[in-house]
Amino acid sequence: NRLASDGTITVNNDVTVRVSQATSHLTNFVINSGAALEYDGAGTQYIGTTTANGATSGDGQLVVSNAGSTFLNATLTHTGGTRVDGGLFRMTGGAMPDTGLLTIASGASFQANGSTETIGGLGGNGTFSFGNGFGSAGAASITVTEGVHPGESVGSITLVEAGTLTLGGTSVFELGSIGNHDMLLTANAGQNIVLGGILNIVTLDGVETGDYLLISMNGGELTGAFDQLVLPDGVVAELDTSSGSLVLSISEIVVPEPASFAIATIAAVLMLGRRPRHNNL
């Protein structure tokens, strides 16, 4: 780990550098693979400065766990993902990385503040706001290039305030029983979603036939379509948007019958047990 002459701090190896001081105004970080930069103060913190400069780069991860508010005024280009583990993380300038997963934990929130932005993927159980929490930011336009990944295991992401989310890349939804599955939720008519990319369905214990509500629209528009639906072997299903939301209707789950396994096993044992006979002369 080192501090360069231009004020850039480099974080190497498996080290986590924590910025805990309230009203911190730090600028340039290189976060290398396996390393992390964590903002974990209890008050107001800034990534970059109030004049919208600073940057992150490298293959590592940015973690925001501040119990208060963290404001982004820097251009982020690190590729190891961004986690919002607590509090509020608001864009007030700068830019989010175009790659890597933005994961928002339960109880935490990310605010796009009316921006037009491309991010990698979107995951977690928290709240993604297109605005700034006050309804005064204008409509945001957010494009994800690596899909949505609700939950960490089964969970949901909630979209609030006015804006449009355009999906690209591969979105992954995990399904247990009906009612115990990943969801993307919208709060009201202000949120619009444009479908695109690949939808990959992963089944867990308890998966059953019936209708799974994957994207719940509450008055906003759901447009576009996935380019491909990837289902597990033996699952027969189709997507339905006739209700204005996205529903996966599973009509059949085909699994080998236990009797088939038993018959095959017995036949194999009989074949192995046969030995050529030799007559003694």
PDB file of N, CA, C and O in Angstrom, residues 84-112:
ATOM      1  N   VAL A  84     -23.206  -1.466  -1.051  1.00  0.00           N
ATOM      2  CA  VAL A  84     -23.787  -0.500  -0.119  1.00  0.00           C
ATOM      3  C   VAL A  84     -24.351  -1.322   1.028  1.00  0.00           C
ATOM      4  O   VAL A  84     -25.453  -1.865   0.947  1.00  0.00           O
ATOM      5  N   ASP A  85     -23.586  -1.438   2.107  1.00  0.00           N
ATOM      6  CA  ASP A  85     -23.967  -2.304   3.226  1.00  0.00           C
ATOM      7  C   ASP A  85     -24.732  -1.578   4.315  1.00  0.00           C
ATOM      8  O   ASP A  85     -25.247  -2.199   5.241  1.00  0.00           O
ATOM      9  N   GLY A  86     -24.799  -0.244   4.215  1.00  0.00           N
ATOM     10  CA  GLY A  86     -25.529   0.505   5.224  1.00  0.00           C
ATOM     11  C   GLY A  86     -25.711   1.939   4.811  1.00  0.00           C
ATOM     12  O   GLY A  86     -24.963   2.479   3.986  1.00  0.00           O
ATOM     13  N   GLY A  87     -26.728   2.580   5.368  1.00  0.00           N
ATOM     14  CA  GLY A  87     -26.933   3.993   5.143  1.00  0.00           C
ATOM     15  C   GLY A  87     -27.379   4.340   3.745  1.00  0.00           C
ATOM     16  O   GLY A  87     -27.986   3.542   3.031  1.00  0.00           O
ATOM     17  N   LEU A  88     -27.034   5.553   3.337  1.00  0.00           N
ATOM     18  CA  LEU A  88     -27.445   6.124   2.065  1.00  0.00           C
ATOM     19  C   LEU A  88     -26.211   6.447   1.223  1.00  0.00           C
ATOM     20  O   LEU A  88     -25.269   7.067   1.711  1.00  0.00           O
ATOM     21  N   PHE A  89     -26.236   6.031  -0.042  1.00  0.00           N
ATOM     22  CA  PHE A  89     -25.152   6.330  -0.983  1.00  0.00           C
ATOM     23  C   PHE A  89     -25.778   7.080  -2.153  1.00  0.00           C
ATOM     24  O   PHE A  89     -26.542   6.516  -2.926  1.00  0.00           O
ATOM     25  N   ARG A  90     -25.448   8.378  -2.287  1.00  0.00           N
ATOM     26  CA  ARG A  90     -26.087   9.218  -3.299  1.00  0.00           C
ATOM     27  C   ARG A  90     -25.066   9.766  -4.287  1.00  0.00           C
ATOM     28  O   ARG A  90     -24.010  10.256  -3.898  1.00  0.00           O
ATOM     29  N   MET A  91     -25.433   9.694  -5.571  1.00  0.00           N
ATOM     30  CA  MET A  91     -24.628  10.340  -6.606  1.00  0.00           C
ATOM     31  C   MET A  91     -24.924  11.837  -6.598  1.00  0.00           C
ATOM     32  O   MET A  91     -26.079  12.243  -6.726  1.00  0.00           O
ATOM     33  N   THR A  92     -23.893  12.643  -6.427  1.00  0.00           N
ATOM     34  CA  THR A  92     -24.054  14.086  -6.547  1.00  0.00           C
ATOM     35  C   THR A  92     -23.142  14.643  -7.633  1.00  0.00           C
ATOM     36  O   THR A  92     -23.078  15.858  -7.840  1.00  0.00           O
ATOM     37  N   GLY A  93     -22.462  13.781  -8.321  1.00  0.00           N
ATOM     38  CA  GLY A  93     -21.528  14.119  -9.388  1.00  0.00           C
ATOM     39  C   GLY A  93     -20.728  12.877  -9.710  1.00  0.00           C
ATOM     40  O   GLY A  93     -20.912  11.818  -9.108  1.00  0.00           O
ATOM     41  N   GLY A  94     -19.829  12.960 -10.665  1.00  0.00           N
ATOM     42  CA  GLY A  94     -19.004  11.806 -10.995  1.00  0.00           C
ATOM     43  C   GLY A  94     -19.787  10.738 -11.720  1.00  0.00           C
ATOM     44  O   GLY A  94     -20.796  11.004 -12.374  1.00  0.00           O
ATOM     45  N   ALA A  95     -19.347   9.484 -11.591  1.00  0.00           N
ATOM     46  CA  ALA A  95     -19.965   8.389 -12.332  1.00  0.00           C
ATOM     47  C   ALA A  95     -19.692   7.071 -11.639  1.00  0.00           C
ATOM     48  O   ALA A  95     -18.661   6.890 -10.984  1.00  0.00           O
ATOM     49  N   MET A  96     -20.628   6.130 -11.802  1.00  0.00           N
ATOM     50  CA  MET A  96     -20.455   4.771 -11.298  1.00  0.00           C
ATOM     51  C   MET A  96     -19.679   3.940 -12.313  1.00  0.00           C
ATOM     52  O   MET A  96     -19.637   4.268 -13.505  1.00  0.00           O
ATOM     53  N   PRO A  97     -19.067   2.812 -11.876  1.00  0.00           N
ATOM     54  CA  PRO A  97     -18.367   1.944 -12.826  1.00  0.00           C
ATOM     55  C   PRO A  97     -19.323   1.334 -13.846  1.00  0.00           C
ATOM     56  O   PRO A  97     -20.482   1.047 -13.530  1.00  0.00           O
ATOM     57  N   ASP A  98     -18.834   1.116 -15.051  1.00  0.00           N
ATOM     58  CA  ASP A  98     -19.642   0.482 -16.093  1.00  0.00           C
ATOM     59  C   ASP A  98     -19.671  -1.035 -15.951  1.00  0.00           C
ATOM     60  O   ASP A  98     -20.464  -1.702 -16.624  1.00  0.00           O
ATOM     61  N   THR A  99     -18.783  -1.587 -15.115  1.00  0.00           N
ATOM     62  CA  THR A  99     -18.740  -3.028 -14.893  1.00  0.00           C
ATOM     63  C   THR A  99     -18.718  -3.297 -13.389  1.00  0.00           C
ATOM     64  O   THR A  99     -18.413  -2.422 -12.587  1.00  0.00           O
ATOM     65  N   GLY A 100     -19.022  -4.554 -13.033  1.00  0.00           N
ATOM     66  CA  GLY A 100     -19.044  -4.922 -11.620  1.00  0.00           C
ATOM     67  C   GLY A 100     -20.442  -4.759 -11.050  1.00  0.00           C
ATOM     68  O   GLY A 100     -21.248  -3.931 -11.486  1.00  0.00           O
ATOM     69  N   LEU A 101     -20.751  -5.548 -10.030  1.00  0.00           N
ATOM     70  CA  LEU A 101     -22.085  -5.591  -9.442  1.00  0.00           C
ATOM     71  C   LEU A 101     -22.249  -4.517  -8.377  1.00  0.00           C
ATOM     72  O   LEU A 101     -21.414  -4.372  -7.483  1.00  0.00           O
ATOM     73  N   LEU A 102     -23.333  -3.732  -8.472  1.00  0.00           N
ATOM     74  CA  LEU A 102     -23.743  -2.822  -7.411  1.00  0.00           C
ATOM     75  C   LEU A 102     -24.709  -3.585  -6.519  1.00  0.00           C
ATOM     76  O   LEU A 102     -25.833  -3.906  -6.932  1.00  0.00           O
ATOM     77  N   THR A 103     -24.281  -3.904  -5.295  1.00  0.00           N
ATOM     78  CA  THR A 103     -25.090  -4.701  -4.369  1.00  0.00           C
ATOM     79  C   THR A 103     -25.568  -3.812  -3.231  1.00  0.00           C
ATOM     80  O   THR A 103     -24.756  -3.188  -2.540  1.00  0.00           O
ATOM     81  N   ILE A 104     -26.877  -3.757  -3.030  1.00  0.00           N
ATOM     82  CA  ILE A 104     -27.474  -2.907  -2.001  1.00  0.00           C
ATOM     83  C   ILE A 104     -28.077  -3.808  -0.936  1.00  0.00           C
ATOM     84  O   ILE A 104     -28.995  -4.591  -1.215  1.00  0.00           O
ATOM     85  N   ALA A 105     -27.574  -3.711   0.288  1.00  0.00           N
ATOM     86  CA  ALA A 105     -28.029  -4.585   1.368  1.00  0.00           C
ATOM     87  C   ALA A 105     -29.401  -4.150   1.871  1.00  0.00           C
ATOM     88  O   ALA A 105     -29.841  -3.008   1.676  1.00  0.00           O
ATOM     89  N   SER A 106     -30.068  -5.046   2.554  1.00  0.00           N
ATOM     90  CA  SER A 106     -31.362  -4.751   3.158  1.00  0.00           C
ATOM     91  C   SER A 106     -31.229  -3.575   4.121  1.00  0.00           C
ATOM     92  O   SER A 106     -30.330  -3.537   4.963  1.00  0.00           O
ATOM     93  N   GLY A 107     -32.115  -2.595   4.011  1.00  0.00           N
ATOM     94  CA  GLY A 107     -32.068  -1.415   4.857  1.00  0.00           C
ATOM     95  C   GLY A 107     -31.205  -0.299   4.329  1.00  0.00           C
ATOM     96  O   GLY A 107     -31.264   0.827   4.841  1.00  0.00           O
ATOM     97  N   ALA A 108     -30.398  -0.568   3.306  1.00  0.00           N
ATOM     98  CA  ALA A 108     -29.542   0.450   2.694  1.00  0.00           C
ATOM     99  C   ALA A 108     -30.189   0.948   1.402  1.00  0.00           C
ATOM    100  O   ALA A 108     -31.111   0.327   0.864  1.00  0.00           O
ATOM    101  N   SER A 109     -29.686   2.093   0.895  1.00  0.00           N
ATOM    102  CA  SER A 109     -30.253   2.624  -0.340  1.00  0.00           C
ATOM    103  C   SER A 109     -29.178   3.307  -1.179  1.00  0.00           C
ATOM    104  O   SER A 109     -28.220   3.873  -0.652  1.00  0.00           O
ATOM    105  N   PHE A 110     -29.379   3.226  -2.493  1.00  0.00           N
ATOM    106  CA  PHE A 110     -28.553   3.929  -3.469  1.00  0.00           C
ATOM    107  C   PHE A 110     -29.450   4.913  -4.194  1.00  0.00           C
ATOM    108  O   PHE A 110     -30.557   4.564  -4.634  1.00  0.00           O
ATOM    109  N   GLN A 111     -28.976   6.174  -4.343  1.00  0.00           N
ATOM    110  CA  GLN A 111     -29.764   7.196  -5.017  1.00  0.00           C
ATOM    111  C   GLN A 111     -29.028   7.689  -6.250  1.00  0.00           C
ATOM    112  O   GLN A 111     -27.917   8.230  -6.162  1.00  0.00           O
ATOM    113  N   ALA A 112     -29.653   7.491  -7.421  1.00  0.00           N
ATOM    114  CA  ALA A 112     -29.041   7.900  -8.688  1.00  0.00           C
ATOM    115  C   ALA A 112     -29.168   9.402  -8.925  1.00  0.00           C
ATOM    116  O   ALA A 112     -28.479   9.950  -9.786  1.00  0.00           O
TER     117      ALA A 112
END
